[in-house]
mmCIF file of N, CA and C in Angstrom:
data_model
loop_
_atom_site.group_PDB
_atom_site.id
_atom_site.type_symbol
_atom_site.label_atom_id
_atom_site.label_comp_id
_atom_site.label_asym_id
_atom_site.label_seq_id
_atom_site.Cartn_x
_atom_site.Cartn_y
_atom_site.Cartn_z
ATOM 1 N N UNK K 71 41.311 55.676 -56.562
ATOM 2 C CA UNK K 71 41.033 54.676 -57.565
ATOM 3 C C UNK K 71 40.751 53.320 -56.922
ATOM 4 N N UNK K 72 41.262 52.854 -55.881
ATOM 5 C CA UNK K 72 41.337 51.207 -55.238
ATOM 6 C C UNK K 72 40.122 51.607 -54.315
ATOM 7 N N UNK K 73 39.622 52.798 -53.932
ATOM 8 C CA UNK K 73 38.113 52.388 -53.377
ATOM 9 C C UNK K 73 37.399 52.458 -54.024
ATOM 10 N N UNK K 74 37.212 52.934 -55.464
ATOM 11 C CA UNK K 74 35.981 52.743 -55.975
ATOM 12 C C UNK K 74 35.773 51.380 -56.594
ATOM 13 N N UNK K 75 37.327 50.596 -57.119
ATOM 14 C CA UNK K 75 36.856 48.955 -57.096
ATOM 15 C C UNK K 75 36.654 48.558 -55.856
ATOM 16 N N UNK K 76 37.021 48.946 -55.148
ATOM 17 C CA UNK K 76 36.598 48.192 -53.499
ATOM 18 C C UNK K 76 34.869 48.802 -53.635
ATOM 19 N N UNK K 77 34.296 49.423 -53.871
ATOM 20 C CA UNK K 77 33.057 49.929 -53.522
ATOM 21 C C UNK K 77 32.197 49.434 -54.903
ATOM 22 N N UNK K 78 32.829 49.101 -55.753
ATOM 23 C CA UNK K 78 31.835 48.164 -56.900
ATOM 24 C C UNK K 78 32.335 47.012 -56.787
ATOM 25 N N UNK K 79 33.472 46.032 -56.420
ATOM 26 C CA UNK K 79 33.486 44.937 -55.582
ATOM 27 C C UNK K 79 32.214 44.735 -54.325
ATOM 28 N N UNK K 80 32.184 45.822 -53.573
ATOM 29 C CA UNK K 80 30.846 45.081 -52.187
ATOM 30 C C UNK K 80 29.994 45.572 -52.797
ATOM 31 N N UNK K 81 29.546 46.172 -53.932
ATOM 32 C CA UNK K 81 28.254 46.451 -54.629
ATOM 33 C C UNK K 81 27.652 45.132 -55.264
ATOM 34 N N UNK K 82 28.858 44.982 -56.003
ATOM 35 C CA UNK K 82 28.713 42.993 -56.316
ATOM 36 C C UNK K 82 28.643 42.235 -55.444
ATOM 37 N N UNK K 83 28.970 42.111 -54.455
ATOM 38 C CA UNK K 83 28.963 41.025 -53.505
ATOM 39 C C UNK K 83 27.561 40.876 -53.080
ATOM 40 N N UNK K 84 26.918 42.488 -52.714
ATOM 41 C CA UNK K 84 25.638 42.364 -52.139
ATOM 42 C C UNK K 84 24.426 42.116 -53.349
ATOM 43 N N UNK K 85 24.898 42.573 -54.375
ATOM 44 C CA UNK K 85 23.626 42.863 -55.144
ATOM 45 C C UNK K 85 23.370 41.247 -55.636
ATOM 46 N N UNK K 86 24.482 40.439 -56.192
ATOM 47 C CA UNK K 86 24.525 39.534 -56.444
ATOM 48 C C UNK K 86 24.758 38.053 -55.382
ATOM 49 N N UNK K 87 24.353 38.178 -53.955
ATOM 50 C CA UNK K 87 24.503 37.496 -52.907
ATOM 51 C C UNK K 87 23.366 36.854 -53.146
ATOM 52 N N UNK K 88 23.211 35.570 -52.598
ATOM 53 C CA UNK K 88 21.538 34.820 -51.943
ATOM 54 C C UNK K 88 21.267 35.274 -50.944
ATOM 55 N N UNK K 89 19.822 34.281 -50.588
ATOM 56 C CA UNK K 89 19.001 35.504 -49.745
ATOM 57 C C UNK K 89 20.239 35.296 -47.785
ATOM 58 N N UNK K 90 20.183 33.984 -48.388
ATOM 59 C CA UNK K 90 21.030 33.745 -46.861
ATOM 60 C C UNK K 90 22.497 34.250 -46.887
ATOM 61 N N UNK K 91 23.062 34.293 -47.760
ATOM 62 C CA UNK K 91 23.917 35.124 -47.582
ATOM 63 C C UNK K 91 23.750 36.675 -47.152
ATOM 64 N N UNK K 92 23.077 37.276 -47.674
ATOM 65 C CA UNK K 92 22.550 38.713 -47.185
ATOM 66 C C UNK K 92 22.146 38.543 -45.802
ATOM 67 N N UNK K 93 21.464 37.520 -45.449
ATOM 68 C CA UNK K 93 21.046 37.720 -44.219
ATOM 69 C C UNK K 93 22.663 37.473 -43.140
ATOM 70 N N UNK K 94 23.274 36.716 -43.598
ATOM 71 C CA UNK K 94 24.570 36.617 -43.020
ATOM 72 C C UNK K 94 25.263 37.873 -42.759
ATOM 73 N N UNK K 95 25.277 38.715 -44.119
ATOM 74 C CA UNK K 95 25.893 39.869 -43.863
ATOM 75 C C UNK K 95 25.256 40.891 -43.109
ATOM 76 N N UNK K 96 23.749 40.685 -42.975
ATOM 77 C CA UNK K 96 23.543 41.493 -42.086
ATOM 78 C C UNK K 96 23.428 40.920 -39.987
ATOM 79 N N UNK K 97 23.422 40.249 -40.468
ATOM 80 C CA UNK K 97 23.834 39.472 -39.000
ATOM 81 C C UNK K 97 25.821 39.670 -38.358
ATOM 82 N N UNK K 98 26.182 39.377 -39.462
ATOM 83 C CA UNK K 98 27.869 39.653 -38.840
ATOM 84 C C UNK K 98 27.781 41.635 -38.838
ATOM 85 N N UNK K 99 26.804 42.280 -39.444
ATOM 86 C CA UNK K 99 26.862 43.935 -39.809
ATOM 87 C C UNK K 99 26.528 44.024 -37.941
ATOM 88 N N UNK K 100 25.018 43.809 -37.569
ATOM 89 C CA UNK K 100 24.855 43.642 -36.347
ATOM 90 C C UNK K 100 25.776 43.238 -35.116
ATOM 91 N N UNK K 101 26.955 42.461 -34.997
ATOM 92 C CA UNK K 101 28.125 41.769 -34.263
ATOM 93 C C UNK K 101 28.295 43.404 -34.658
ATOM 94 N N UNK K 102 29.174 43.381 -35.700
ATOM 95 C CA UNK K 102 30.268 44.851 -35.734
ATOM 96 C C UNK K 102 29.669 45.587 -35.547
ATOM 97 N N UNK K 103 28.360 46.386 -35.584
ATOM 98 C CA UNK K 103 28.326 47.485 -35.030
ATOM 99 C C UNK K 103 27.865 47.989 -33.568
ATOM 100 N N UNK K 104 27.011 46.913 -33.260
ATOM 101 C CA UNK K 104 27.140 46.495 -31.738
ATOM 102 C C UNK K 104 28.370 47.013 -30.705
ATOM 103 N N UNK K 105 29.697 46.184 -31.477
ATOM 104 C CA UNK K 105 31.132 46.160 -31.047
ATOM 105 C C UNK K 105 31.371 47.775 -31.170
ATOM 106 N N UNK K 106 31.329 48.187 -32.011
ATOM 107 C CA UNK K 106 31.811 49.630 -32.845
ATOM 108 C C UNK K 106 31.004 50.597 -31.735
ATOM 109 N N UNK K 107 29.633 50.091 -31.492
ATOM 110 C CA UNK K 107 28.403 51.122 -30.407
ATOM 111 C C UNK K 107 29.155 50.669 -29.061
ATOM 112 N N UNK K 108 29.407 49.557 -28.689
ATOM 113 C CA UNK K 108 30.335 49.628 -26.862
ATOM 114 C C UNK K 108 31.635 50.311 -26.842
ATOM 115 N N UNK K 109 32.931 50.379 -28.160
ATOM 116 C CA UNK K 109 33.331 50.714 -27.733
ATOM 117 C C UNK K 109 33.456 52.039 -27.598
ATOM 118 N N UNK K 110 32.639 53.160 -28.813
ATOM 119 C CA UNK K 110 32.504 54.708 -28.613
ATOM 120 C C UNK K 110 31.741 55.243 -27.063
ATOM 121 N N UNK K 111 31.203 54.207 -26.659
ATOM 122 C CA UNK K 111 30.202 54.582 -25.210
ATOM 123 C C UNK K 111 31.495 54.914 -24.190
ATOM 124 N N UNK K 112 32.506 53.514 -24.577
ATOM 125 C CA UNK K 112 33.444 53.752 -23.133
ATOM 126 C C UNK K 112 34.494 54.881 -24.082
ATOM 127 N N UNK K 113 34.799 55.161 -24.831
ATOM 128 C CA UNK K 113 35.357 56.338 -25.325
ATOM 129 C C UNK K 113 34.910 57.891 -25.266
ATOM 130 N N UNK K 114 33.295 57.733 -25.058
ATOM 131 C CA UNK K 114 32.783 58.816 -24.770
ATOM 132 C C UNK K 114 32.473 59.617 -26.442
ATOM 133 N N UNK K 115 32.838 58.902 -27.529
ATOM 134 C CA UNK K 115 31.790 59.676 -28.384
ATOM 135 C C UNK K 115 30.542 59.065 -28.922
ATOM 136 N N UNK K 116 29.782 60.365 -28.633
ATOM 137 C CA UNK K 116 28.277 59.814 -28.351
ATOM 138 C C UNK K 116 27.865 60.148 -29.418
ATOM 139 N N UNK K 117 28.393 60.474 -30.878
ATOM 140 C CA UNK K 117 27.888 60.578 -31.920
ATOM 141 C C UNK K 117 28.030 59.284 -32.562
ATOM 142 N N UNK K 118 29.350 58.655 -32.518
ATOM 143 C CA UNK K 118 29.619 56.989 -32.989
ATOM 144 C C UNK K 118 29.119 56.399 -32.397
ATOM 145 N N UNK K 119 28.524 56.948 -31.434
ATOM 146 C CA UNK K 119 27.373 55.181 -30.385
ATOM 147 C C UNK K 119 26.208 55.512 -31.293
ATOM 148 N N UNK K 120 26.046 56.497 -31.120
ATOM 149 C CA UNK K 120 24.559 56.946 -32.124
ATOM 150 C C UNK K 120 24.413 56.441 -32.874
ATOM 151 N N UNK K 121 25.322 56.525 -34.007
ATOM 152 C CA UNK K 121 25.344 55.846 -35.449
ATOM 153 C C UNK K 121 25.277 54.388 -35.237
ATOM 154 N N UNK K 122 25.516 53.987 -34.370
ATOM 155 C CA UNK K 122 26.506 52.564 -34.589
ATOM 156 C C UNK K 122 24.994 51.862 -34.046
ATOM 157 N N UNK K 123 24.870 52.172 -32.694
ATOM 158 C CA UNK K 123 23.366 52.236 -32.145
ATOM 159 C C UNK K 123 21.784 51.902 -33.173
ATOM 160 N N UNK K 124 22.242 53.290 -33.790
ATOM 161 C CA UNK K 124 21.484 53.509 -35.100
ATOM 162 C C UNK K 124 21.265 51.954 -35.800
ATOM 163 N N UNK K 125 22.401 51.818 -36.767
ATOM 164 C CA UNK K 125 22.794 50.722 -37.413
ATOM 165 C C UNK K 125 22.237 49.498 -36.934
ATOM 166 N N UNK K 126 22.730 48.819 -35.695
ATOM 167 C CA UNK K 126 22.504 48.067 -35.245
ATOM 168 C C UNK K 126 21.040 47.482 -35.571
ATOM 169 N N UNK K 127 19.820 48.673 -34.728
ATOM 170 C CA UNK K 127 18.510 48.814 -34.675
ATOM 171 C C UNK K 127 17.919 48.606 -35.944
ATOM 172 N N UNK K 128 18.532 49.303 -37.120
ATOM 173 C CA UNK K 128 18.358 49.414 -38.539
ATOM 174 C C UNK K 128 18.666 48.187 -39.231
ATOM 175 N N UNK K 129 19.283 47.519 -38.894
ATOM 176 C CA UNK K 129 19.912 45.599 -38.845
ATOM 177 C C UNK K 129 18.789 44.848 -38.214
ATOM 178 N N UNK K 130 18.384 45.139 -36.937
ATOM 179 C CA UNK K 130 16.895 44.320 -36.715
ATOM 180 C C UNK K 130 15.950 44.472 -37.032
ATOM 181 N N UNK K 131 15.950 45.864 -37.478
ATOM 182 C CA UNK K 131 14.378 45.971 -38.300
ATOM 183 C C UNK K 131 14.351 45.243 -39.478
ATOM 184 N N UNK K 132 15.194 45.351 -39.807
ATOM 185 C CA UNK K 132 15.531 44.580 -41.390
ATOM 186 C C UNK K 132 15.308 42.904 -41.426
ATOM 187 N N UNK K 133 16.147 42.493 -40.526
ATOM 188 C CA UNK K 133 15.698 41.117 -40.010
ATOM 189 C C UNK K 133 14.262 40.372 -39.525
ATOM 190 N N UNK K 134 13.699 41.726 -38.539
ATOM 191 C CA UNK K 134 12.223 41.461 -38.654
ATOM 192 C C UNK K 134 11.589 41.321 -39.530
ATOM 193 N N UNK K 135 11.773 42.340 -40.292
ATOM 194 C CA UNK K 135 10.960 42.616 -41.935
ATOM 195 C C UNK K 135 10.937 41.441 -42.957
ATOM 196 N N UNK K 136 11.830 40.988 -42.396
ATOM 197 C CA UNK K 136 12.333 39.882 -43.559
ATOM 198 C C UNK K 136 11.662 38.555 -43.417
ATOM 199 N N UNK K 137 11.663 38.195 -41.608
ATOM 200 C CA UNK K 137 11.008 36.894 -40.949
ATOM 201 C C UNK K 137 9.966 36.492 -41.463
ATOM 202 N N UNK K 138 9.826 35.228 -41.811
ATOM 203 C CA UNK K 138 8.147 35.074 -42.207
ATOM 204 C C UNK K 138 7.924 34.141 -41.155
ATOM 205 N N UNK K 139 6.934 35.032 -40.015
ATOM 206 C CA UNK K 139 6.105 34.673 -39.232
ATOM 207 C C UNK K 139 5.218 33.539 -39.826
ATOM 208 N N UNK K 140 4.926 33.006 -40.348
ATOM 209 C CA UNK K 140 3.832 32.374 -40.546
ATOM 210 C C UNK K 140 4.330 30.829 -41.116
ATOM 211 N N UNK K 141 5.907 30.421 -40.891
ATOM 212 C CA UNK K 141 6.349 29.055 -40.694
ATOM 213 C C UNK K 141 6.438 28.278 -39.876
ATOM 214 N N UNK K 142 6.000 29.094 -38.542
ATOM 215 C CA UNK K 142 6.268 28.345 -37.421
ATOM 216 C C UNK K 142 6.497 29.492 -35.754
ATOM 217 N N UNK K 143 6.043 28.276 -34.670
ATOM 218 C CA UNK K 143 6.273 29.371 -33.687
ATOM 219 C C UNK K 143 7.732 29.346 -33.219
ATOM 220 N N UNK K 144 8.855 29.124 -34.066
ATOM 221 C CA UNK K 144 10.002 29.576 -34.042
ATOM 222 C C UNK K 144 10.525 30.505 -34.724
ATOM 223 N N UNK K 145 9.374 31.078 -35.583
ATOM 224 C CA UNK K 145 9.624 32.379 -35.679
ATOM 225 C C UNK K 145 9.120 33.431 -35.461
ATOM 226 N N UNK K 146 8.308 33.054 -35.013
ATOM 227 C CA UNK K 146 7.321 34.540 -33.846
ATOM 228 C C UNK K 146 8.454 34.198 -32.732
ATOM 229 N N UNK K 147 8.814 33.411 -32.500
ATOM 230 C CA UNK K 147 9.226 33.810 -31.076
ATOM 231 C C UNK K 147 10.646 34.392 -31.993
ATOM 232 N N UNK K 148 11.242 34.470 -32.349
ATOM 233 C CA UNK K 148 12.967 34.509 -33.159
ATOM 234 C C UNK K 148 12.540 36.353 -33.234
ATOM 235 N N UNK K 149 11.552 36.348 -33.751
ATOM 236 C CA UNK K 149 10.745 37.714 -34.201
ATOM 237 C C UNK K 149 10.672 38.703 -32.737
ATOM 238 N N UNK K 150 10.041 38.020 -31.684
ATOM 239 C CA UNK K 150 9.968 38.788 -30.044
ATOM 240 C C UNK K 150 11.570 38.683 -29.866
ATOM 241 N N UNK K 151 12.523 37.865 -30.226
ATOM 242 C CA UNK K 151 13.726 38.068 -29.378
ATOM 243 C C UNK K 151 14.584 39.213 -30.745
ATOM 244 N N UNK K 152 14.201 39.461 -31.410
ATOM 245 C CA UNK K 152 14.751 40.382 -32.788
ATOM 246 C C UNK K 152 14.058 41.747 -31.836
ATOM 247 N N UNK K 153 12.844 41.617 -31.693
ATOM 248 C CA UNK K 153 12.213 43.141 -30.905
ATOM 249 C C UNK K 153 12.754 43.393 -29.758
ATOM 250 N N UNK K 154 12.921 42.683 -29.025
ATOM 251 C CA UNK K 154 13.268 42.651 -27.469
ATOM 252 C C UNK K 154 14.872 43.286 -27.674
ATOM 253 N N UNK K 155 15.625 42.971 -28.684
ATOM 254 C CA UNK K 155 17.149 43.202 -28.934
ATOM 255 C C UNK K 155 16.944 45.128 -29.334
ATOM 256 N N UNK K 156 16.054 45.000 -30.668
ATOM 257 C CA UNK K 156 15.821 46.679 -30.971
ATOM 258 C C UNK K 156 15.338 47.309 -29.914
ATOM 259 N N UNK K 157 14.548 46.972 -29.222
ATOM 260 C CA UNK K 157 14.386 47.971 -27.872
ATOM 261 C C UNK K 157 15.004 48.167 -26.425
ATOM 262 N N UNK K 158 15.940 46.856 -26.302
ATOM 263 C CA UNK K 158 16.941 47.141 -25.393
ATOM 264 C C UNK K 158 17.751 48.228 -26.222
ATOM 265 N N UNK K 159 18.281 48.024 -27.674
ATOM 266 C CA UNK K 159 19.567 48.892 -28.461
ATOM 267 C C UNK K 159 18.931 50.665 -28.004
ATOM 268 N N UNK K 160 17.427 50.282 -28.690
ATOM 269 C CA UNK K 160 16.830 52.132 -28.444
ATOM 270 C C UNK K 160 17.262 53.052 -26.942
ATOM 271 N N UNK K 161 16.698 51.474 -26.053
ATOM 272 C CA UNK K 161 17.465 52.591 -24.907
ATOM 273 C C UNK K 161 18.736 52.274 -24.528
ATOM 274 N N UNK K 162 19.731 51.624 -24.469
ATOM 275 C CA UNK K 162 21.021 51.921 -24.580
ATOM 276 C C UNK K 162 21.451 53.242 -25.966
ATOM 277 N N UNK K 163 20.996 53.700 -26.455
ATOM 278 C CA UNK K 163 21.185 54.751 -27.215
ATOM 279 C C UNK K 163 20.457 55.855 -26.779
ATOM 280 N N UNK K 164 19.287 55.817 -26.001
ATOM 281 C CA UNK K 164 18.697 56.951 -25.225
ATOM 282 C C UNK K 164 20.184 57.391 -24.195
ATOM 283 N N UNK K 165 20.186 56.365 -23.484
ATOM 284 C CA UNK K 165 21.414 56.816 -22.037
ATOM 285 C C UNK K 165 23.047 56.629 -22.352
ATOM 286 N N UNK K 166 23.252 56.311 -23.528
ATOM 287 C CA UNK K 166 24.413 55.673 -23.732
ATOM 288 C C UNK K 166 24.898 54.475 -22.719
ATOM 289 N N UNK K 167 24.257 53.542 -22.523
ATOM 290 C CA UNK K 167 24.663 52.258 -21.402
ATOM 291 C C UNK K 167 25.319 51.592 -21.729
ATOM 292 N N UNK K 168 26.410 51.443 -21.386
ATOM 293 C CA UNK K 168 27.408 50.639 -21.536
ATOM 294 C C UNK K 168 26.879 49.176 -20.869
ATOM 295 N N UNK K 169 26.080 49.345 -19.749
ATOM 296 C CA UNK K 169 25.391 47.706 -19.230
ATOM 297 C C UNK K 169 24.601 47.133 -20.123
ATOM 298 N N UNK K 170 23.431 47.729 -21.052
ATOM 299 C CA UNK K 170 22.513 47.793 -22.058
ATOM 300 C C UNK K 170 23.491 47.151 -22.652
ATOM 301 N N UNK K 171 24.378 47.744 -23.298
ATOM 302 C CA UNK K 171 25.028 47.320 -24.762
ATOM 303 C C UNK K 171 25.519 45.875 -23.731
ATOM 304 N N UNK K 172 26.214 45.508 -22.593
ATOM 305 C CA UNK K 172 27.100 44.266 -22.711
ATOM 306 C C UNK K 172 26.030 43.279 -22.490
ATOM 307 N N UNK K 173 24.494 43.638 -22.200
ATOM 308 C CA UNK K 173 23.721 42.830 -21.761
ATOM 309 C C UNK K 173 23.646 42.045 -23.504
ATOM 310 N N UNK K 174 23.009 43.543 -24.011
ATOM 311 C CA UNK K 174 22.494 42.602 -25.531
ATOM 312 C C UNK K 174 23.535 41.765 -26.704
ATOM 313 N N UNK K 175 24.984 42.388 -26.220
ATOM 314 C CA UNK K 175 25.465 42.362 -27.182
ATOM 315 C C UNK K 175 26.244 40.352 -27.367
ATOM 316 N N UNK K 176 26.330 39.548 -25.967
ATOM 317 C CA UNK K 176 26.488 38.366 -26.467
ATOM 318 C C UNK K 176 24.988 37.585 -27.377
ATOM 319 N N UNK K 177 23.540 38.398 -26.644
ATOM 320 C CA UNK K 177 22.323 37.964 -28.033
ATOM 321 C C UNK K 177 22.603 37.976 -29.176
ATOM 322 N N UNK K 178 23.083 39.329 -29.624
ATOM 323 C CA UNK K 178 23.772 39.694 -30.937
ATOM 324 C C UNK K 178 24.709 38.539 -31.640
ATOM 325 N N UNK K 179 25.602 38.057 -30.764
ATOM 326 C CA UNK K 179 26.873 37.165 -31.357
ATOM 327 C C UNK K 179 25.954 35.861 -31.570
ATOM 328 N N UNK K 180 25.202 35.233 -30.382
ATOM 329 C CA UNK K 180 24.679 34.309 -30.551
ATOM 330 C C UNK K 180 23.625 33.913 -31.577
ATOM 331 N N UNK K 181 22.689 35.357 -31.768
ATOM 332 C CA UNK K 181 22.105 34.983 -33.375
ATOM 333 C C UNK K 181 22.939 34.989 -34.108
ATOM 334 N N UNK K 182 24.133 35.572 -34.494
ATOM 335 C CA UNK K 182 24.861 35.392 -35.732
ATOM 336 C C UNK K 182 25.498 34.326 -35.616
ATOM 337 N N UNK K 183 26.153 33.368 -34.515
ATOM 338 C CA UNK K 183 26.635 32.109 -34.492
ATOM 339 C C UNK K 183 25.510 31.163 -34.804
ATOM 340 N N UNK K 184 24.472 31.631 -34.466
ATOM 341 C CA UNK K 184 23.258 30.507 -35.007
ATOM 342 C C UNK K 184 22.878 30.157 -36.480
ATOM 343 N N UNK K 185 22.502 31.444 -36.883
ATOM 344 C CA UNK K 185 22.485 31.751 -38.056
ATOM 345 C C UNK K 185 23.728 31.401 -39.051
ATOM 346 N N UNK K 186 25.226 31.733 -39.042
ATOM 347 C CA UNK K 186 26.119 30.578 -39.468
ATOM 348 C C UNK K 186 25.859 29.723 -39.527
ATOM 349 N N UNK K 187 25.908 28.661 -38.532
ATOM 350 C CA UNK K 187 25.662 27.515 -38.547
ATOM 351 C C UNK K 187 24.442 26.885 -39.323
ATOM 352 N N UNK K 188 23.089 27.816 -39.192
ATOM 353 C CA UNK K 188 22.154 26.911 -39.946
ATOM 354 C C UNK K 188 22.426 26.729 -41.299
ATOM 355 N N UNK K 189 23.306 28.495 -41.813
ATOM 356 C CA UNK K 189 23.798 28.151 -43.266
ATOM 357 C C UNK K 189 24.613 27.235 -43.437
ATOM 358 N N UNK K 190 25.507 26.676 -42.714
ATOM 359 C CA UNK K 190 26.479 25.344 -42.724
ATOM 360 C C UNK K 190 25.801 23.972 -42.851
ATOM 361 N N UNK K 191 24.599 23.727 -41.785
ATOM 362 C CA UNK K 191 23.999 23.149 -42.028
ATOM 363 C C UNK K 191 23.162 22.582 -43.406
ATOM 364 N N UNK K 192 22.670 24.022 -44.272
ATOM 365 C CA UNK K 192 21.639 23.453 -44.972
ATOM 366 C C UNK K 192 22.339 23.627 -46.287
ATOM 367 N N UNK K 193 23.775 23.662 -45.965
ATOM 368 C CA UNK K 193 24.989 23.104 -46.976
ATOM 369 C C UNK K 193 25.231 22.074 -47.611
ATOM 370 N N UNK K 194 25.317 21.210 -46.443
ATOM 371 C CA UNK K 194 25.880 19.681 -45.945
ATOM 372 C C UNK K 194 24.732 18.981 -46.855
#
């Protein structure tokens, strides 16, 4: 009974979020599953890196998809460092790399600390 209000609680949260909020949640989704994909690699299950891997990749496509290229060349370039992140993730999920994942994964934190902040910013 307490997960299905928990599961129409984050049904509300998302359905009824702004756009920057969504993008928030999928930026902190990216941090955690990132985290969730290094630590099944050094655990050795390679089905939870998969998924998590998965996810991750499925988080930047989404983010790409979303970018509108055409405000500025800070976001073509935001757009090459969103691609450059999904195709380091693809092959750290080809080999399971634990170097792959620690390379990309402070990029990961740092767009989502960025991204915070601009929402803080365009708060104020």
């Amino acid at each position: 009974m307490h997960s299905n209000g928990y599961n129409v609680y984050k049904n509300n949260s998302i359905n009824y979020a702004s756009k920057e909020q969504l993008l928030l949640m999928l930026v902190d989704g990216a941090v955690k599953f990132c985290k969730i994909a290094r630590q099944a690699i050094v655990d050795n299950d390679i089905k939870k890196a998969h998924d998590a891997l998965t996810r991750t990749q499925d988080i930047f496509t989404e983010l790409m998809v979303s970018l509108d290229t055409s405000v500025g060349e800070w976001a073509v370039q935001l757009f090459r460092v969103y691609d450059f992140i999904k195709e380091r993730l693809f092959q750290a999920n080809m080999s399971k790399s634990l170097e792959i994942v620690d390379e990309i994964l402070p990029l990961v934190e740092d767009i989502n600390e960025t991204w915070h902040e601009a929402y803080k910013r365009s708060k104020k």
